[in-house]
Coordinates of C-alpha atoms and ligand atoms in Angstrom, one line a residue:
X1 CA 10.9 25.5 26.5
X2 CA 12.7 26.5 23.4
X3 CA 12.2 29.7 21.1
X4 CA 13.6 31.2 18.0
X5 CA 14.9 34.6 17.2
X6 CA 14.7 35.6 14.3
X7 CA 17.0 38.9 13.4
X8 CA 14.6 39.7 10.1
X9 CA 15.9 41.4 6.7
X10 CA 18.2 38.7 5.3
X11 CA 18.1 37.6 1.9
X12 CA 17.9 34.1 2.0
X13 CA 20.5 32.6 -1.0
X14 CA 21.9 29.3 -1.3
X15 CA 21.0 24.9 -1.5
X16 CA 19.0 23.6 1.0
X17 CA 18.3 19.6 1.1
X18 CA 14.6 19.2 1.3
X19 CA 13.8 16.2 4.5
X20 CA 11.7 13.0 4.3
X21 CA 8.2 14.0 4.5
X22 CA 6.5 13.6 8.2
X23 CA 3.4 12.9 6.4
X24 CA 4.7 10.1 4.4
X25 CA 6.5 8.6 7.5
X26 CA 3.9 8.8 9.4
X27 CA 1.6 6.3 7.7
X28 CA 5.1 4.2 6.5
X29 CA 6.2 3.7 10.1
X30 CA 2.4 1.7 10.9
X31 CA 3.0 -0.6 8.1
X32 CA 5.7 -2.4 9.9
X33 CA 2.7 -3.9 12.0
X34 CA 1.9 -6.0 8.8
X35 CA 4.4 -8.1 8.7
X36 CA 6.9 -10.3 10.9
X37 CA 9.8 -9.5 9.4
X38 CA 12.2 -6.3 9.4
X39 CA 11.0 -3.2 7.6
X40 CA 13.7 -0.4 6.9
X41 CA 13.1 3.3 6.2
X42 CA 15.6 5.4 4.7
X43 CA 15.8 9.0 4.9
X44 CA 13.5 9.2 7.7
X45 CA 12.9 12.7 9.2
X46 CA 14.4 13.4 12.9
X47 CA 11.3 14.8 14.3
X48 CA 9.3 14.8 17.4
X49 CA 6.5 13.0 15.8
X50 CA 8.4 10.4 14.4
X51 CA 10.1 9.7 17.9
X52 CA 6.7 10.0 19.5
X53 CA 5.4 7.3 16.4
X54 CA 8.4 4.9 17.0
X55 CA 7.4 4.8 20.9
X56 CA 4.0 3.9 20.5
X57 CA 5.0 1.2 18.4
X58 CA 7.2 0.1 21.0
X59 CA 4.5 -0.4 22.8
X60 CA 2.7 -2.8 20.6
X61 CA 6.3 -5.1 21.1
X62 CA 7.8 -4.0 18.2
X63 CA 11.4 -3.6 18.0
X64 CA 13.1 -0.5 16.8
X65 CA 16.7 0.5 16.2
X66 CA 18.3 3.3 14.3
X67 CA 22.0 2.9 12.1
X68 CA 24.1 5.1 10.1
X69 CA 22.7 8.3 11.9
X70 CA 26.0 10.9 12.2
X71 CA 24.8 13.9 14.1
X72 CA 25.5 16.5 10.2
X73 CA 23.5 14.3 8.4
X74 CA 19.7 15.0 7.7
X75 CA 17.8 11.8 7.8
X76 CA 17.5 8.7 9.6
X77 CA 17.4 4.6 8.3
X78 CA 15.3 3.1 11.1
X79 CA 14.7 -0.7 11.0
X80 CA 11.7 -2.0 12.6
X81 CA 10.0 -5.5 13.5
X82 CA 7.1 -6.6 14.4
X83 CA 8.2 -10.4 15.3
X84 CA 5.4 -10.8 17.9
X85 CA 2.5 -8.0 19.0
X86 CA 2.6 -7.8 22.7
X87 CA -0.2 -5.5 23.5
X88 CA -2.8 -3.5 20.4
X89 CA -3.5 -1.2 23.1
X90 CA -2.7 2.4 21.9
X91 CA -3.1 4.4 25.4
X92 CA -4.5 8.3 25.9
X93 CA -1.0 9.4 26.9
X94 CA 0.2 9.0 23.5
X95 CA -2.4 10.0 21.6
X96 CA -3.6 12.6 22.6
X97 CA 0.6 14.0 22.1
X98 CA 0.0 13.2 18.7
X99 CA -3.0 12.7 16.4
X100 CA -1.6 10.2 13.5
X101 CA -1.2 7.7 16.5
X102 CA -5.0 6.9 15.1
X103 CA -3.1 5.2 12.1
X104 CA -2.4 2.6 14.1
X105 CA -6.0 1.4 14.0
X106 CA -5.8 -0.4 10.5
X107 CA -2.7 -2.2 11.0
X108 CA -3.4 -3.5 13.8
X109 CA -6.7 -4.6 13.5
X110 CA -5.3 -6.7 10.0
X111 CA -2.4 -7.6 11.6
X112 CA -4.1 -8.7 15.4
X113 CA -8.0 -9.0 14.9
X114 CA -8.0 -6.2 17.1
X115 CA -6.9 -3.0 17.7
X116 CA -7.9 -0.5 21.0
X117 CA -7.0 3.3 20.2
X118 CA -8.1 6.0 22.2
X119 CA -9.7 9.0 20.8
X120 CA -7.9 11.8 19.5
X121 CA -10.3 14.4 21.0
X122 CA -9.8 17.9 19.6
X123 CA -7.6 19.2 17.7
X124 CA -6.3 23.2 17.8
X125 CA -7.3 23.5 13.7
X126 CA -10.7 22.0 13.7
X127 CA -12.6 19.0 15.3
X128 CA -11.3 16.2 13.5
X129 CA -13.3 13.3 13.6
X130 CA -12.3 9.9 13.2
X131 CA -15.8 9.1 11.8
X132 CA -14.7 7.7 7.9
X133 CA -11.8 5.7 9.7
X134 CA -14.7 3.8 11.5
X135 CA -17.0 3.7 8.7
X136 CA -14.4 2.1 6.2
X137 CA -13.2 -0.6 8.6
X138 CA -16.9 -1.0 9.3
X139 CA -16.9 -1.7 5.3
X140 CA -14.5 -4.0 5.3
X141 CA -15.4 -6.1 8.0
X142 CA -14.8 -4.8 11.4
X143 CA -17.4 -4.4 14.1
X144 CA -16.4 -1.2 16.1
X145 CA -17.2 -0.1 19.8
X146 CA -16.4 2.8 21.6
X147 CA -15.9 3.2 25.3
X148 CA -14.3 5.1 28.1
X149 CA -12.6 7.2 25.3
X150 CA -11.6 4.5 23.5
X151 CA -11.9 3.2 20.0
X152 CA -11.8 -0.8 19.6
X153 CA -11.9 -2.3 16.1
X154 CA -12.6 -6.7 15.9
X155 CA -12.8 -8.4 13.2
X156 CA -14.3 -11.8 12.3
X157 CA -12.8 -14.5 13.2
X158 CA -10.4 -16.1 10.9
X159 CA -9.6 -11.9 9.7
X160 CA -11.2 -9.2 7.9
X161 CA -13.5 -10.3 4.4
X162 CA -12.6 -6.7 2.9
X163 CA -15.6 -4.4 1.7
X164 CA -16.5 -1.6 -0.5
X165 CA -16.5 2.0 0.8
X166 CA -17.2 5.1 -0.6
X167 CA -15.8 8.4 1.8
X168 CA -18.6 10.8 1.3
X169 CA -15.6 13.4 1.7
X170 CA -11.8 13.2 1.2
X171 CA -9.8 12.3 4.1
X172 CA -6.2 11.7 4.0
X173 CA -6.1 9.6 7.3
X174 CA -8.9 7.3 7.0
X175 CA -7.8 6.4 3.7
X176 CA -4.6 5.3 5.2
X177 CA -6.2 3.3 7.6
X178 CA -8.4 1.6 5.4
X179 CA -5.4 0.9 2.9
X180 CA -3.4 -1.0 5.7
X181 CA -6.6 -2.9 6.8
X182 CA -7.2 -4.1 3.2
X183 CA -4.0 -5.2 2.1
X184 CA -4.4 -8.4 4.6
X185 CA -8.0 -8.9 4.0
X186 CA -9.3 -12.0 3.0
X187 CA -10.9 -11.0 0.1
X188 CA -10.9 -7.6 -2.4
X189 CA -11.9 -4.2 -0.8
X190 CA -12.8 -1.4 -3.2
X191 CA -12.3 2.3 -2.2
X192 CA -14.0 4.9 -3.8
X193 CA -13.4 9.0 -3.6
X194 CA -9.7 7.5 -1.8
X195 CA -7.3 10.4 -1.1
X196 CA -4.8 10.6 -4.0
X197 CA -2.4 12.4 -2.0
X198 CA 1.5 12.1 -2.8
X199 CA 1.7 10.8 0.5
X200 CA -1.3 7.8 -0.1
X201 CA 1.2 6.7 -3.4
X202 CA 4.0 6.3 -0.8
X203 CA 2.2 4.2 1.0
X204 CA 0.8 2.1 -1.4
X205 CA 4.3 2.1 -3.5
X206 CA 5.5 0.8 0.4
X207 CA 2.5 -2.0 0.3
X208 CA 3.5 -3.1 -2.7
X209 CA 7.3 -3.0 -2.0
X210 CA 5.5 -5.4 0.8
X211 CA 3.9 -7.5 -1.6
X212 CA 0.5 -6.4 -1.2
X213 CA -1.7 -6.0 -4.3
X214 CA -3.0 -2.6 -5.0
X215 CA -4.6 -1.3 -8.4
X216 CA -5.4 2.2 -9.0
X217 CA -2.6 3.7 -7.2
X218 CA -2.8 7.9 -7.4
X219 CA -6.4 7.7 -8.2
X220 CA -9.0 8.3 -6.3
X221 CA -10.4 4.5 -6.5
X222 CA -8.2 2.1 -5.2
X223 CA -8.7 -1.7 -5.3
X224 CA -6.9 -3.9 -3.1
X225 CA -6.6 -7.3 -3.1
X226 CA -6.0 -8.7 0.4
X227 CA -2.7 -11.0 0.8
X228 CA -2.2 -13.5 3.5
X229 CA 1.0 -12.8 4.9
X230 CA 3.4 -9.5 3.9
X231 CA 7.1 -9.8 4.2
X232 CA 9.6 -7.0 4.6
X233 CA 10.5 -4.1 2.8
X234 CA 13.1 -1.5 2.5
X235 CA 11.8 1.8 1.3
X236 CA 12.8 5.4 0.9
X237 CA 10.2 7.8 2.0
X238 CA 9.8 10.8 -0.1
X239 CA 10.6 14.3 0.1
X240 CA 8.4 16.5 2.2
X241 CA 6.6 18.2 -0.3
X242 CA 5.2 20.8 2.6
X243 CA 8.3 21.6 4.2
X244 CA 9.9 22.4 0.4
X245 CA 6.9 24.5 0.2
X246 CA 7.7 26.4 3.2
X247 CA 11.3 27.2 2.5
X248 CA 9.9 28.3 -1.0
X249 CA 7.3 31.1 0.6
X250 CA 10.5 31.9 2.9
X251 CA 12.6 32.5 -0.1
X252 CA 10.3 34.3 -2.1
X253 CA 9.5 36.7 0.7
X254 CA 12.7 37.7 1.3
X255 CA 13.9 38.6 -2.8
X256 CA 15.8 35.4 -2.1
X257 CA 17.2 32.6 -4.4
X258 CA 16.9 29.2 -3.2
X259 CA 17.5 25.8 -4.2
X260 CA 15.8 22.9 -2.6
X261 CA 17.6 19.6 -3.2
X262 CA 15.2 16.4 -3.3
X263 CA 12.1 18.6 -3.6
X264 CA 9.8 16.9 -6.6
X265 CA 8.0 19.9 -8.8
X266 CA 5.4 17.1 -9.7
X267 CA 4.3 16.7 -6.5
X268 CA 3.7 20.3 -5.6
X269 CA 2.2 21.4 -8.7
X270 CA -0.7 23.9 -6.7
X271 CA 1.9 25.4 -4.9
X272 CA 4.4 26.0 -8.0
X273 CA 1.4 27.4 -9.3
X274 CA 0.1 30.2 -6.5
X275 CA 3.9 30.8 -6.4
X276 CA 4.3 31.9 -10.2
X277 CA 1.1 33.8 -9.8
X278 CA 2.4 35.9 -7.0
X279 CA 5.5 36.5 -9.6
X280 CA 7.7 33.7 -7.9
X281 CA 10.6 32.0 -10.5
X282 CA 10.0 28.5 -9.8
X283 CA 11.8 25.9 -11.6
X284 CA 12.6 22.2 -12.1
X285 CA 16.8 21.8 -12.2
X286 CA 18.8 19.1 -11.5
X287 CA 18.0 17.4 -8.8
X288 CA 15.6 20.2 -7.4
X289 CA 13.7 23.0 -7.9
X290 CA 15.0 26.3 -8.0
X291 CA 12.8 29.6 -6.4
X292 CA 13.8 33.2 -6.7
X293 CA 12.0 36.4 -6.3
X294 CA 13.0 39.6 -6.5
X295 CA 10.7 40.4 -3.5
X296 CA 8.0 42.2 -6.1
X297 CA 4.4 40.1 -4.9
X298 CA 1.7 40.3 -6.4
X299 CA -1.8 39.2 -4.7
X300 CA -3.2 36.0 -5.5
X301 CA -6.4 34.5 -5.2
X302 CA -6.5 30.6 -3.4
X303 CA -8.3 27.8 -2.5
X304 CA -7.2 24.9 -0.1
X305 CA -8.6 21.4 -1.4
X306 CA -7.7 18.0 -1.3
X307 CA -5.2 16.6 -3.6
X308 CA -4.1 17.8 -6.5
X309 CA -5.8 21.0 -5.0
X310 CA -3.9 23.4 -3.5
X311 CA -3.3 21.5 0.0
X312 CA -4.2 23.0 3.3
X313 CA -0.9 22.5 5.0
X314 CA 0.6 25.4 2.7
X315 CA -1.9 28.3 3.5
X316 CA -0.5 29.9 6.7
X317 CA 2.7 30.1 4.7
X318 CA 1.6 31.1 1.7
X319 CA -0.3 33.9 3.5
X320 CA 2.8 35.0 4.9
X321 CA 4.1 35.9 2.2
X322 CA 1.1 37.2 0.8
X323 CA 1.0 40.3 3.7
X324 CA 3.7 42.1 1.3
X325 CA 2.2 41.6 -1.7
X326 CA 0.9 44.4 -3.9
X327 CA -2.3 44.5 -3.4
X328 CA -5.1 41.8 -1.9
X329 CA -5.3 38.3 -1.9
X330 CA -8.0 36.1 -1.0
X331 CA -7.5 32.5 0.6
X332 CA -10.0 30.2 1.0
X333 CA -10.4 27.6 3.4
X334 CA -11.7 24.5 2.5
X335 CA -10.6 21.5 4.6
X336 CA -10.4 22.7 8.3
X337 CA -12.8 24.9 9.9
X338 CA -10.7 26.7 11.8
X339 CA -7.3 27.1 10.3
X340 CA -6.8 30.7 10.8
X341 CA -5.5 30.6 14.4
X342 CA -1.9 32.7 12.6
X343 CA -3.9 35.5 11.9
X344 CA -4.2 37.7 15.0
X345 CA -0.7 37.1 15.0
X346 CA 0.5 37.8 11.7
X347 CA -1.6 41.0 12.6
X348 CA 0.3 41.8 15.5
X349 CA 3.8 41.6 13.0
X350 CA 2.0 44.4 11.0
X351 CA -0.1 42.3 8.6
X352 CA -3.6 43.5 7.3
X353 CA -5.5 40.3 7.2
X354 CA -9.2 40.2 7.6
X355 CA -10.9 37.0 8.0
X356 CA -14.7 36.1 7.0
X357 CA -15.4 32.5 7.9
X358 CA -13.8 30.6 5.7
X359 CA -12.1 33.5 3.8
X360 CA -9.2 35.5 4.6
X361 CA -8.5 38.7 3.4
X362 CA -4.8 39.6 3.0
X363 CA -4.4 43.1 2.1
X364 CA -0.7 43.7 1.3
X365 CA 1.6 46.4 3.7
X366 CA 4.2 47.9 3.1
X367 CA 6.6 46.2 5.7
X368 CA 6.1 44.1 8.5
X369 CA 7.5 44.7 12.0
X370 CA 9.1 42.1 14.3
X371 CA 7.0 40.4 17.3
X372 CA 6.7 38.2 20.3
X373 CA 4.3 35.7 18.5
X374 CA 2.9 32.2 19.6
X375 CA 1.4 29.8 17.1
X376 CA -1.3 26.7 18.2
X377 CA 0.3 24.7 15.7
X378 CA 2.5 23.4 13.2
X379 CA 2.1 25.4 9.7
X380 CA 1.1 28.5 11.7
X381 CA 4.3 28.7 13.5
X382 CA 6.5 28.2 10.4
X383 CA 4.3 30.9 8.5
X384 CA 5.6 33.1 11.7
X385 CA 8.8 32.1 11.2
X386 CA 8.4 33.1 7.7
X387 CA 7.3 36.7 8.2
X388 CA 10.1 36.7 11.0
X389 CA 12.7 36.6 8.6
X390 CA 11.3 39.9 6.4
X391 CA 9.9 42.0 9.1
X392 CA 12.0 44.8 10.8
X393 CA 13.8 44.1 13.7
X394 CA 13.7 40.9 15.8
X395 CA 10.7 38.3 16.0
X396 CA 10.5 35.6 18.8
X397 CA 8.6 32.5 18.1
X398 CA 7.5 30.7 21.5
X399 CA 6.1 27.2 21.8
X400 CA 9.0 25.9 19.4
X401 CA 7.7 22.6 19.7
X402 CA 5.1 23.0 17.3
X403 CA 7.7 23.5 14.9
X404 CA 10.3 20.2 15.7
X405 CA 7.2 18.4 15.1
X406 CA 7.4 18.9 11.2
X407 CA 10.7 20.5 10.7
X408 CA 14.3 19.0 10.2
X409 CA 16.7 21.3 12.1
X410 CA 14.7 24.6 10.9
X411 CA 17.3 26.9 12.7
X412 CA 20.4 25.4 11.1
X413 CA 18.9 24.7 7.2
X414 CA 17.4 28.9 7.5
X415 CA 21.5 29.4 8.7
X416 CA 22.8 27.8 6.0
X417 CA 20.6 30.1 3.5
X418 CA 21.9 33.1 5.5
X419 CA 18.8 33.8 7.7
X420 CA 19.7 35.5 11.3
X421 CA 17.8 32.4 13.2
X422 CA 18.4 31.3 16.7
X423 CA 17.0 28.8 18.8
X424 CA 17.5 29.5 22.8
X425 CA 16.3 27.7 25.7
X426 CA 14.1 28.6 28.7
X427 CA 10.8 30.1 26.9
Ligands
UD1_501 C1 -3.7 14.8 7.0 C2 -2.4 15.4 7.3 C3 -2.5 16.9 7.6 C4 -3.3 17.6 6.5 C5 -4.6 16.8 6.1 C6 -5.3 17.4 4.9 C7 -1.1 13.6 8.3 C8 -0.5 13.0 9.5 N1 -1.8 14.7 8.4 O1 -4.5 14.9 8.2 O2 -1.2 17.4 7.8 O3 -3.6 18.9 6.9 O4 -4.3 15.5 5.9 O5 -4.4 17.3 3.8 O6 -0.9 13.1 7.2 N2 -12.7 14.3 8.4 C9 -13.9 13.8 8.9 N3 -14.0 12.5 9.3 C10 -12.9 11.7 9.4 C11 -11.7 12.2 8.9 C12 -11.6 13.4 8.4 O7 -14.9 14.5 8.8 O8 -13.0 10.6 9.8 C13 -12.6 15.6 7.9 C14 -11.6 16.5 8.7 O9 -12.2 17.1 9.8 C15 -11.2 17.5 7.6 C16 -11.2 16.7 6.3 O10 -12.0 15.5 6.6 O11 -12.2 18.5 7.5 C17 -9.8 16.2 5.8 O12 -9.1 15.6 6.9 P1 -8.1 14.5 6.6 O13 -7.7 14.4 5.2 O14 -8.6 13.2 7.3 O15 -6.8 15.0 7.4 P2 -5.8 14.1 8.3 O16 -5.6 12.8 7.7 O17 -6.2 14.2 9.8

């Protein structure tokens, strides 16, 4: 398996192109099952979880192919079609590789009448139930049974009538789900307390691009009014509001001066905001956003929550950068129970973090020291990365897969912005 070394003190300077957001394509890809006719994505991310996505809808019979992809460019177009379902069977093998397989449920179930997933079973950041998926497609129509580790969702015959449902909590993924169920409903389904994530507008700006009828898009009370077919689309997913983020912690760490090309300030308006509190210039330019630092932090207090809150995929990061600030911040926790996991590792770098359930403690050092480090997922490994690229001497990051999950060619975008990064084999 692959790891990085990072040789750490570089200032990182330069433009950066900011990818297609995993999130966003993640609940795009699924909507292909609506229809029978070809749906293109442009600027699709080239990441494990989008290759692992695209085979699992292989599975269902739909048919994939990719164009225009030269090996420099960021980005993918993929063209999908779902002319005939061959199987709504979504097996443990695939899975249990990769959670948002589960937003295959809703589709499929509107599309098919049916739709078997298997659990996603635990998760290294938290339980994760899939409870409020079930509970909305319950709402709308669907009688659910679970079995052997599986999940299967029928509805009526003749379709799903649509529903009302209220998530007692904000989820993300089950209001996906119950977005792509609705949309070919039989009749209107209201959702209350929705997700109003950037990511939830995609998809509903995709729906519509689809010809579904959706009111209240970006709010947190959607109505949708079911359609009987949906034809194809072609649709640009957006920019990846987290991995912008990321690169914007990296450059502020290291005094740096960045600019992220693509990135959307209006979208990341919590992180803009903890940024300029730690004493981070952040600002809108043409076609970007522009960070620079002159490496002076100072401690901030935050609080994950859903959308437009501060949102939980930036906190590892943000923490990172936070260990060389001047004096102590306080991060909050609110959306996974156990999020911490980058902790004990940022400690072993030299950090001074202590952590109180929910709460972490970040007491600024002076300097942090270079490590073998392993992270159990995603954000945690980049927010290694990121105190990689400050601390003293060289930091390995094992278990690299974590980050091609939700990076775009990390090793060559951190060269480009003069970062000593380099990927080798055999971890
Ligand atoms: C999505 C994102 C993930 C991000 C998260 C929160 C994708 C592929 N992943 O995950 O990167 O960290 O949103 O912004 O888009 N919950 C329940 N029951 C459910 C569903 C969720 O109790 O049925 C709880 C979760 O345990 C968690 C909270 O709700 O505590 C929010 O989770 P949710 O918004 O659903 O996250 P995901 O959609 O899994």
């Amino acid at each position: 398996m692959d790891k990085i070394i990072i040789r750490g003190g570089q200032r990182l300077s330069g433009t950066v192109p900011v990818s297609g957001a995993k999130n966003a394509a993640l609940t795009l890809l699924p909507c292909a099952l609506l229809t029978d006719e070809p749906v293109t994505l442009r600027n699709l991310p080239r990441l494990a979880d989008i290759d692992g996505f695209q085979h699992l809808l292989n599975q269902f019979g739909i048919s994939t192919s990719i164009a225009g992809a030269r090996p420099e460019d960021f980005g993918r177009v993929m063209t999908l079609q779902a002319t005939r379902l061959t199987s709504t069977v979504a097996p443990y093998d695939l899975v249990r590789k990769m959670r948002a397989s589960i937003l295959v449920l809703g589709p499929l179930l509107a599309r098919a009448g049916e739709a078997t997933v298997s659990l996603p079973g635990g998760c290294a950041i938290g339980n994760r139930p899939i409870d409020l998926h079930l509970k909305a497609l319950e709402a709308m129509g669907a009688r659910i049974e679970l079995a052997a580790g599986y999940v299967r969702a029928i509805a009526p015959d003749g379709g799903l009538p649509g529903g009302t449902y209220s998530f007692p909590l904000v989820s993300v993924g089950a209001t996906e789900n119950a977005v792509m169920a609705a949309v070919l409903a039989r009749g209107t389904s209201v959702l209350h307390n929705a997700a109003r994530e950037p990511e939830i507008v995609d998809l509903c700006n995709m729906l519509a691009a689809m010809g579904a009828q959706i009111e209240g898009i970006g709010t947190s009370d959607l109505t949708i009014h079911g359609a009987e077919r949906l034809h194809g689309a072609t649709y640009m997913v957006m920019p990846d509001r987290i991995e912008a983020g990321s690169y914007a912690c990296a450059a502020a760490i290291t005094g740096g001066d960045v600019t992220l090309t693509g990135a959307r300030i209006e979208e990341m308006e919590a992180t803009v905001q903890a940024l300029r509190d730690a004493g981070v210039v952040v600002e809108a330019v043409k076609g970007g956003l522009r960070v620079a630092s002159d490496g002076d932090l100072r401690p901030v207090t935050l609080t994950t929550a859903p959308y437009p809150g501060l949102a939980t995929d930036m906190q590892a990061q943000l923490m990172a950068m936070l260990t060389l600030a001047k004096g102590s911040s306080v991060l909050t926790e609110t959306i996974f129970e156990n999020r911490y996991m980058h902790v004990p590792e940022l400690n072993r770098m030299g950090a001074r973090i202590e952590t109180k359930g929910r709460t972490a403690i970040v007491h600024g050092v002076e300097r942090l020291t270079g490590a073998e480090v392993m992270a159990t997922d995603l954000r945690a490994s980049m927010s290694l990365v990121i105190a990689g690229l400050v601390a003293e001497g060289e930091t390995q990051v094992h278990r690299l897969y974590h980050l091609d999950r939700g990076y775009e060619r990390l090793e060559e975008k951190f060269a480009r912005l003069g970062a000593d990064v380099e990927r080798v084999g055999n971890d």
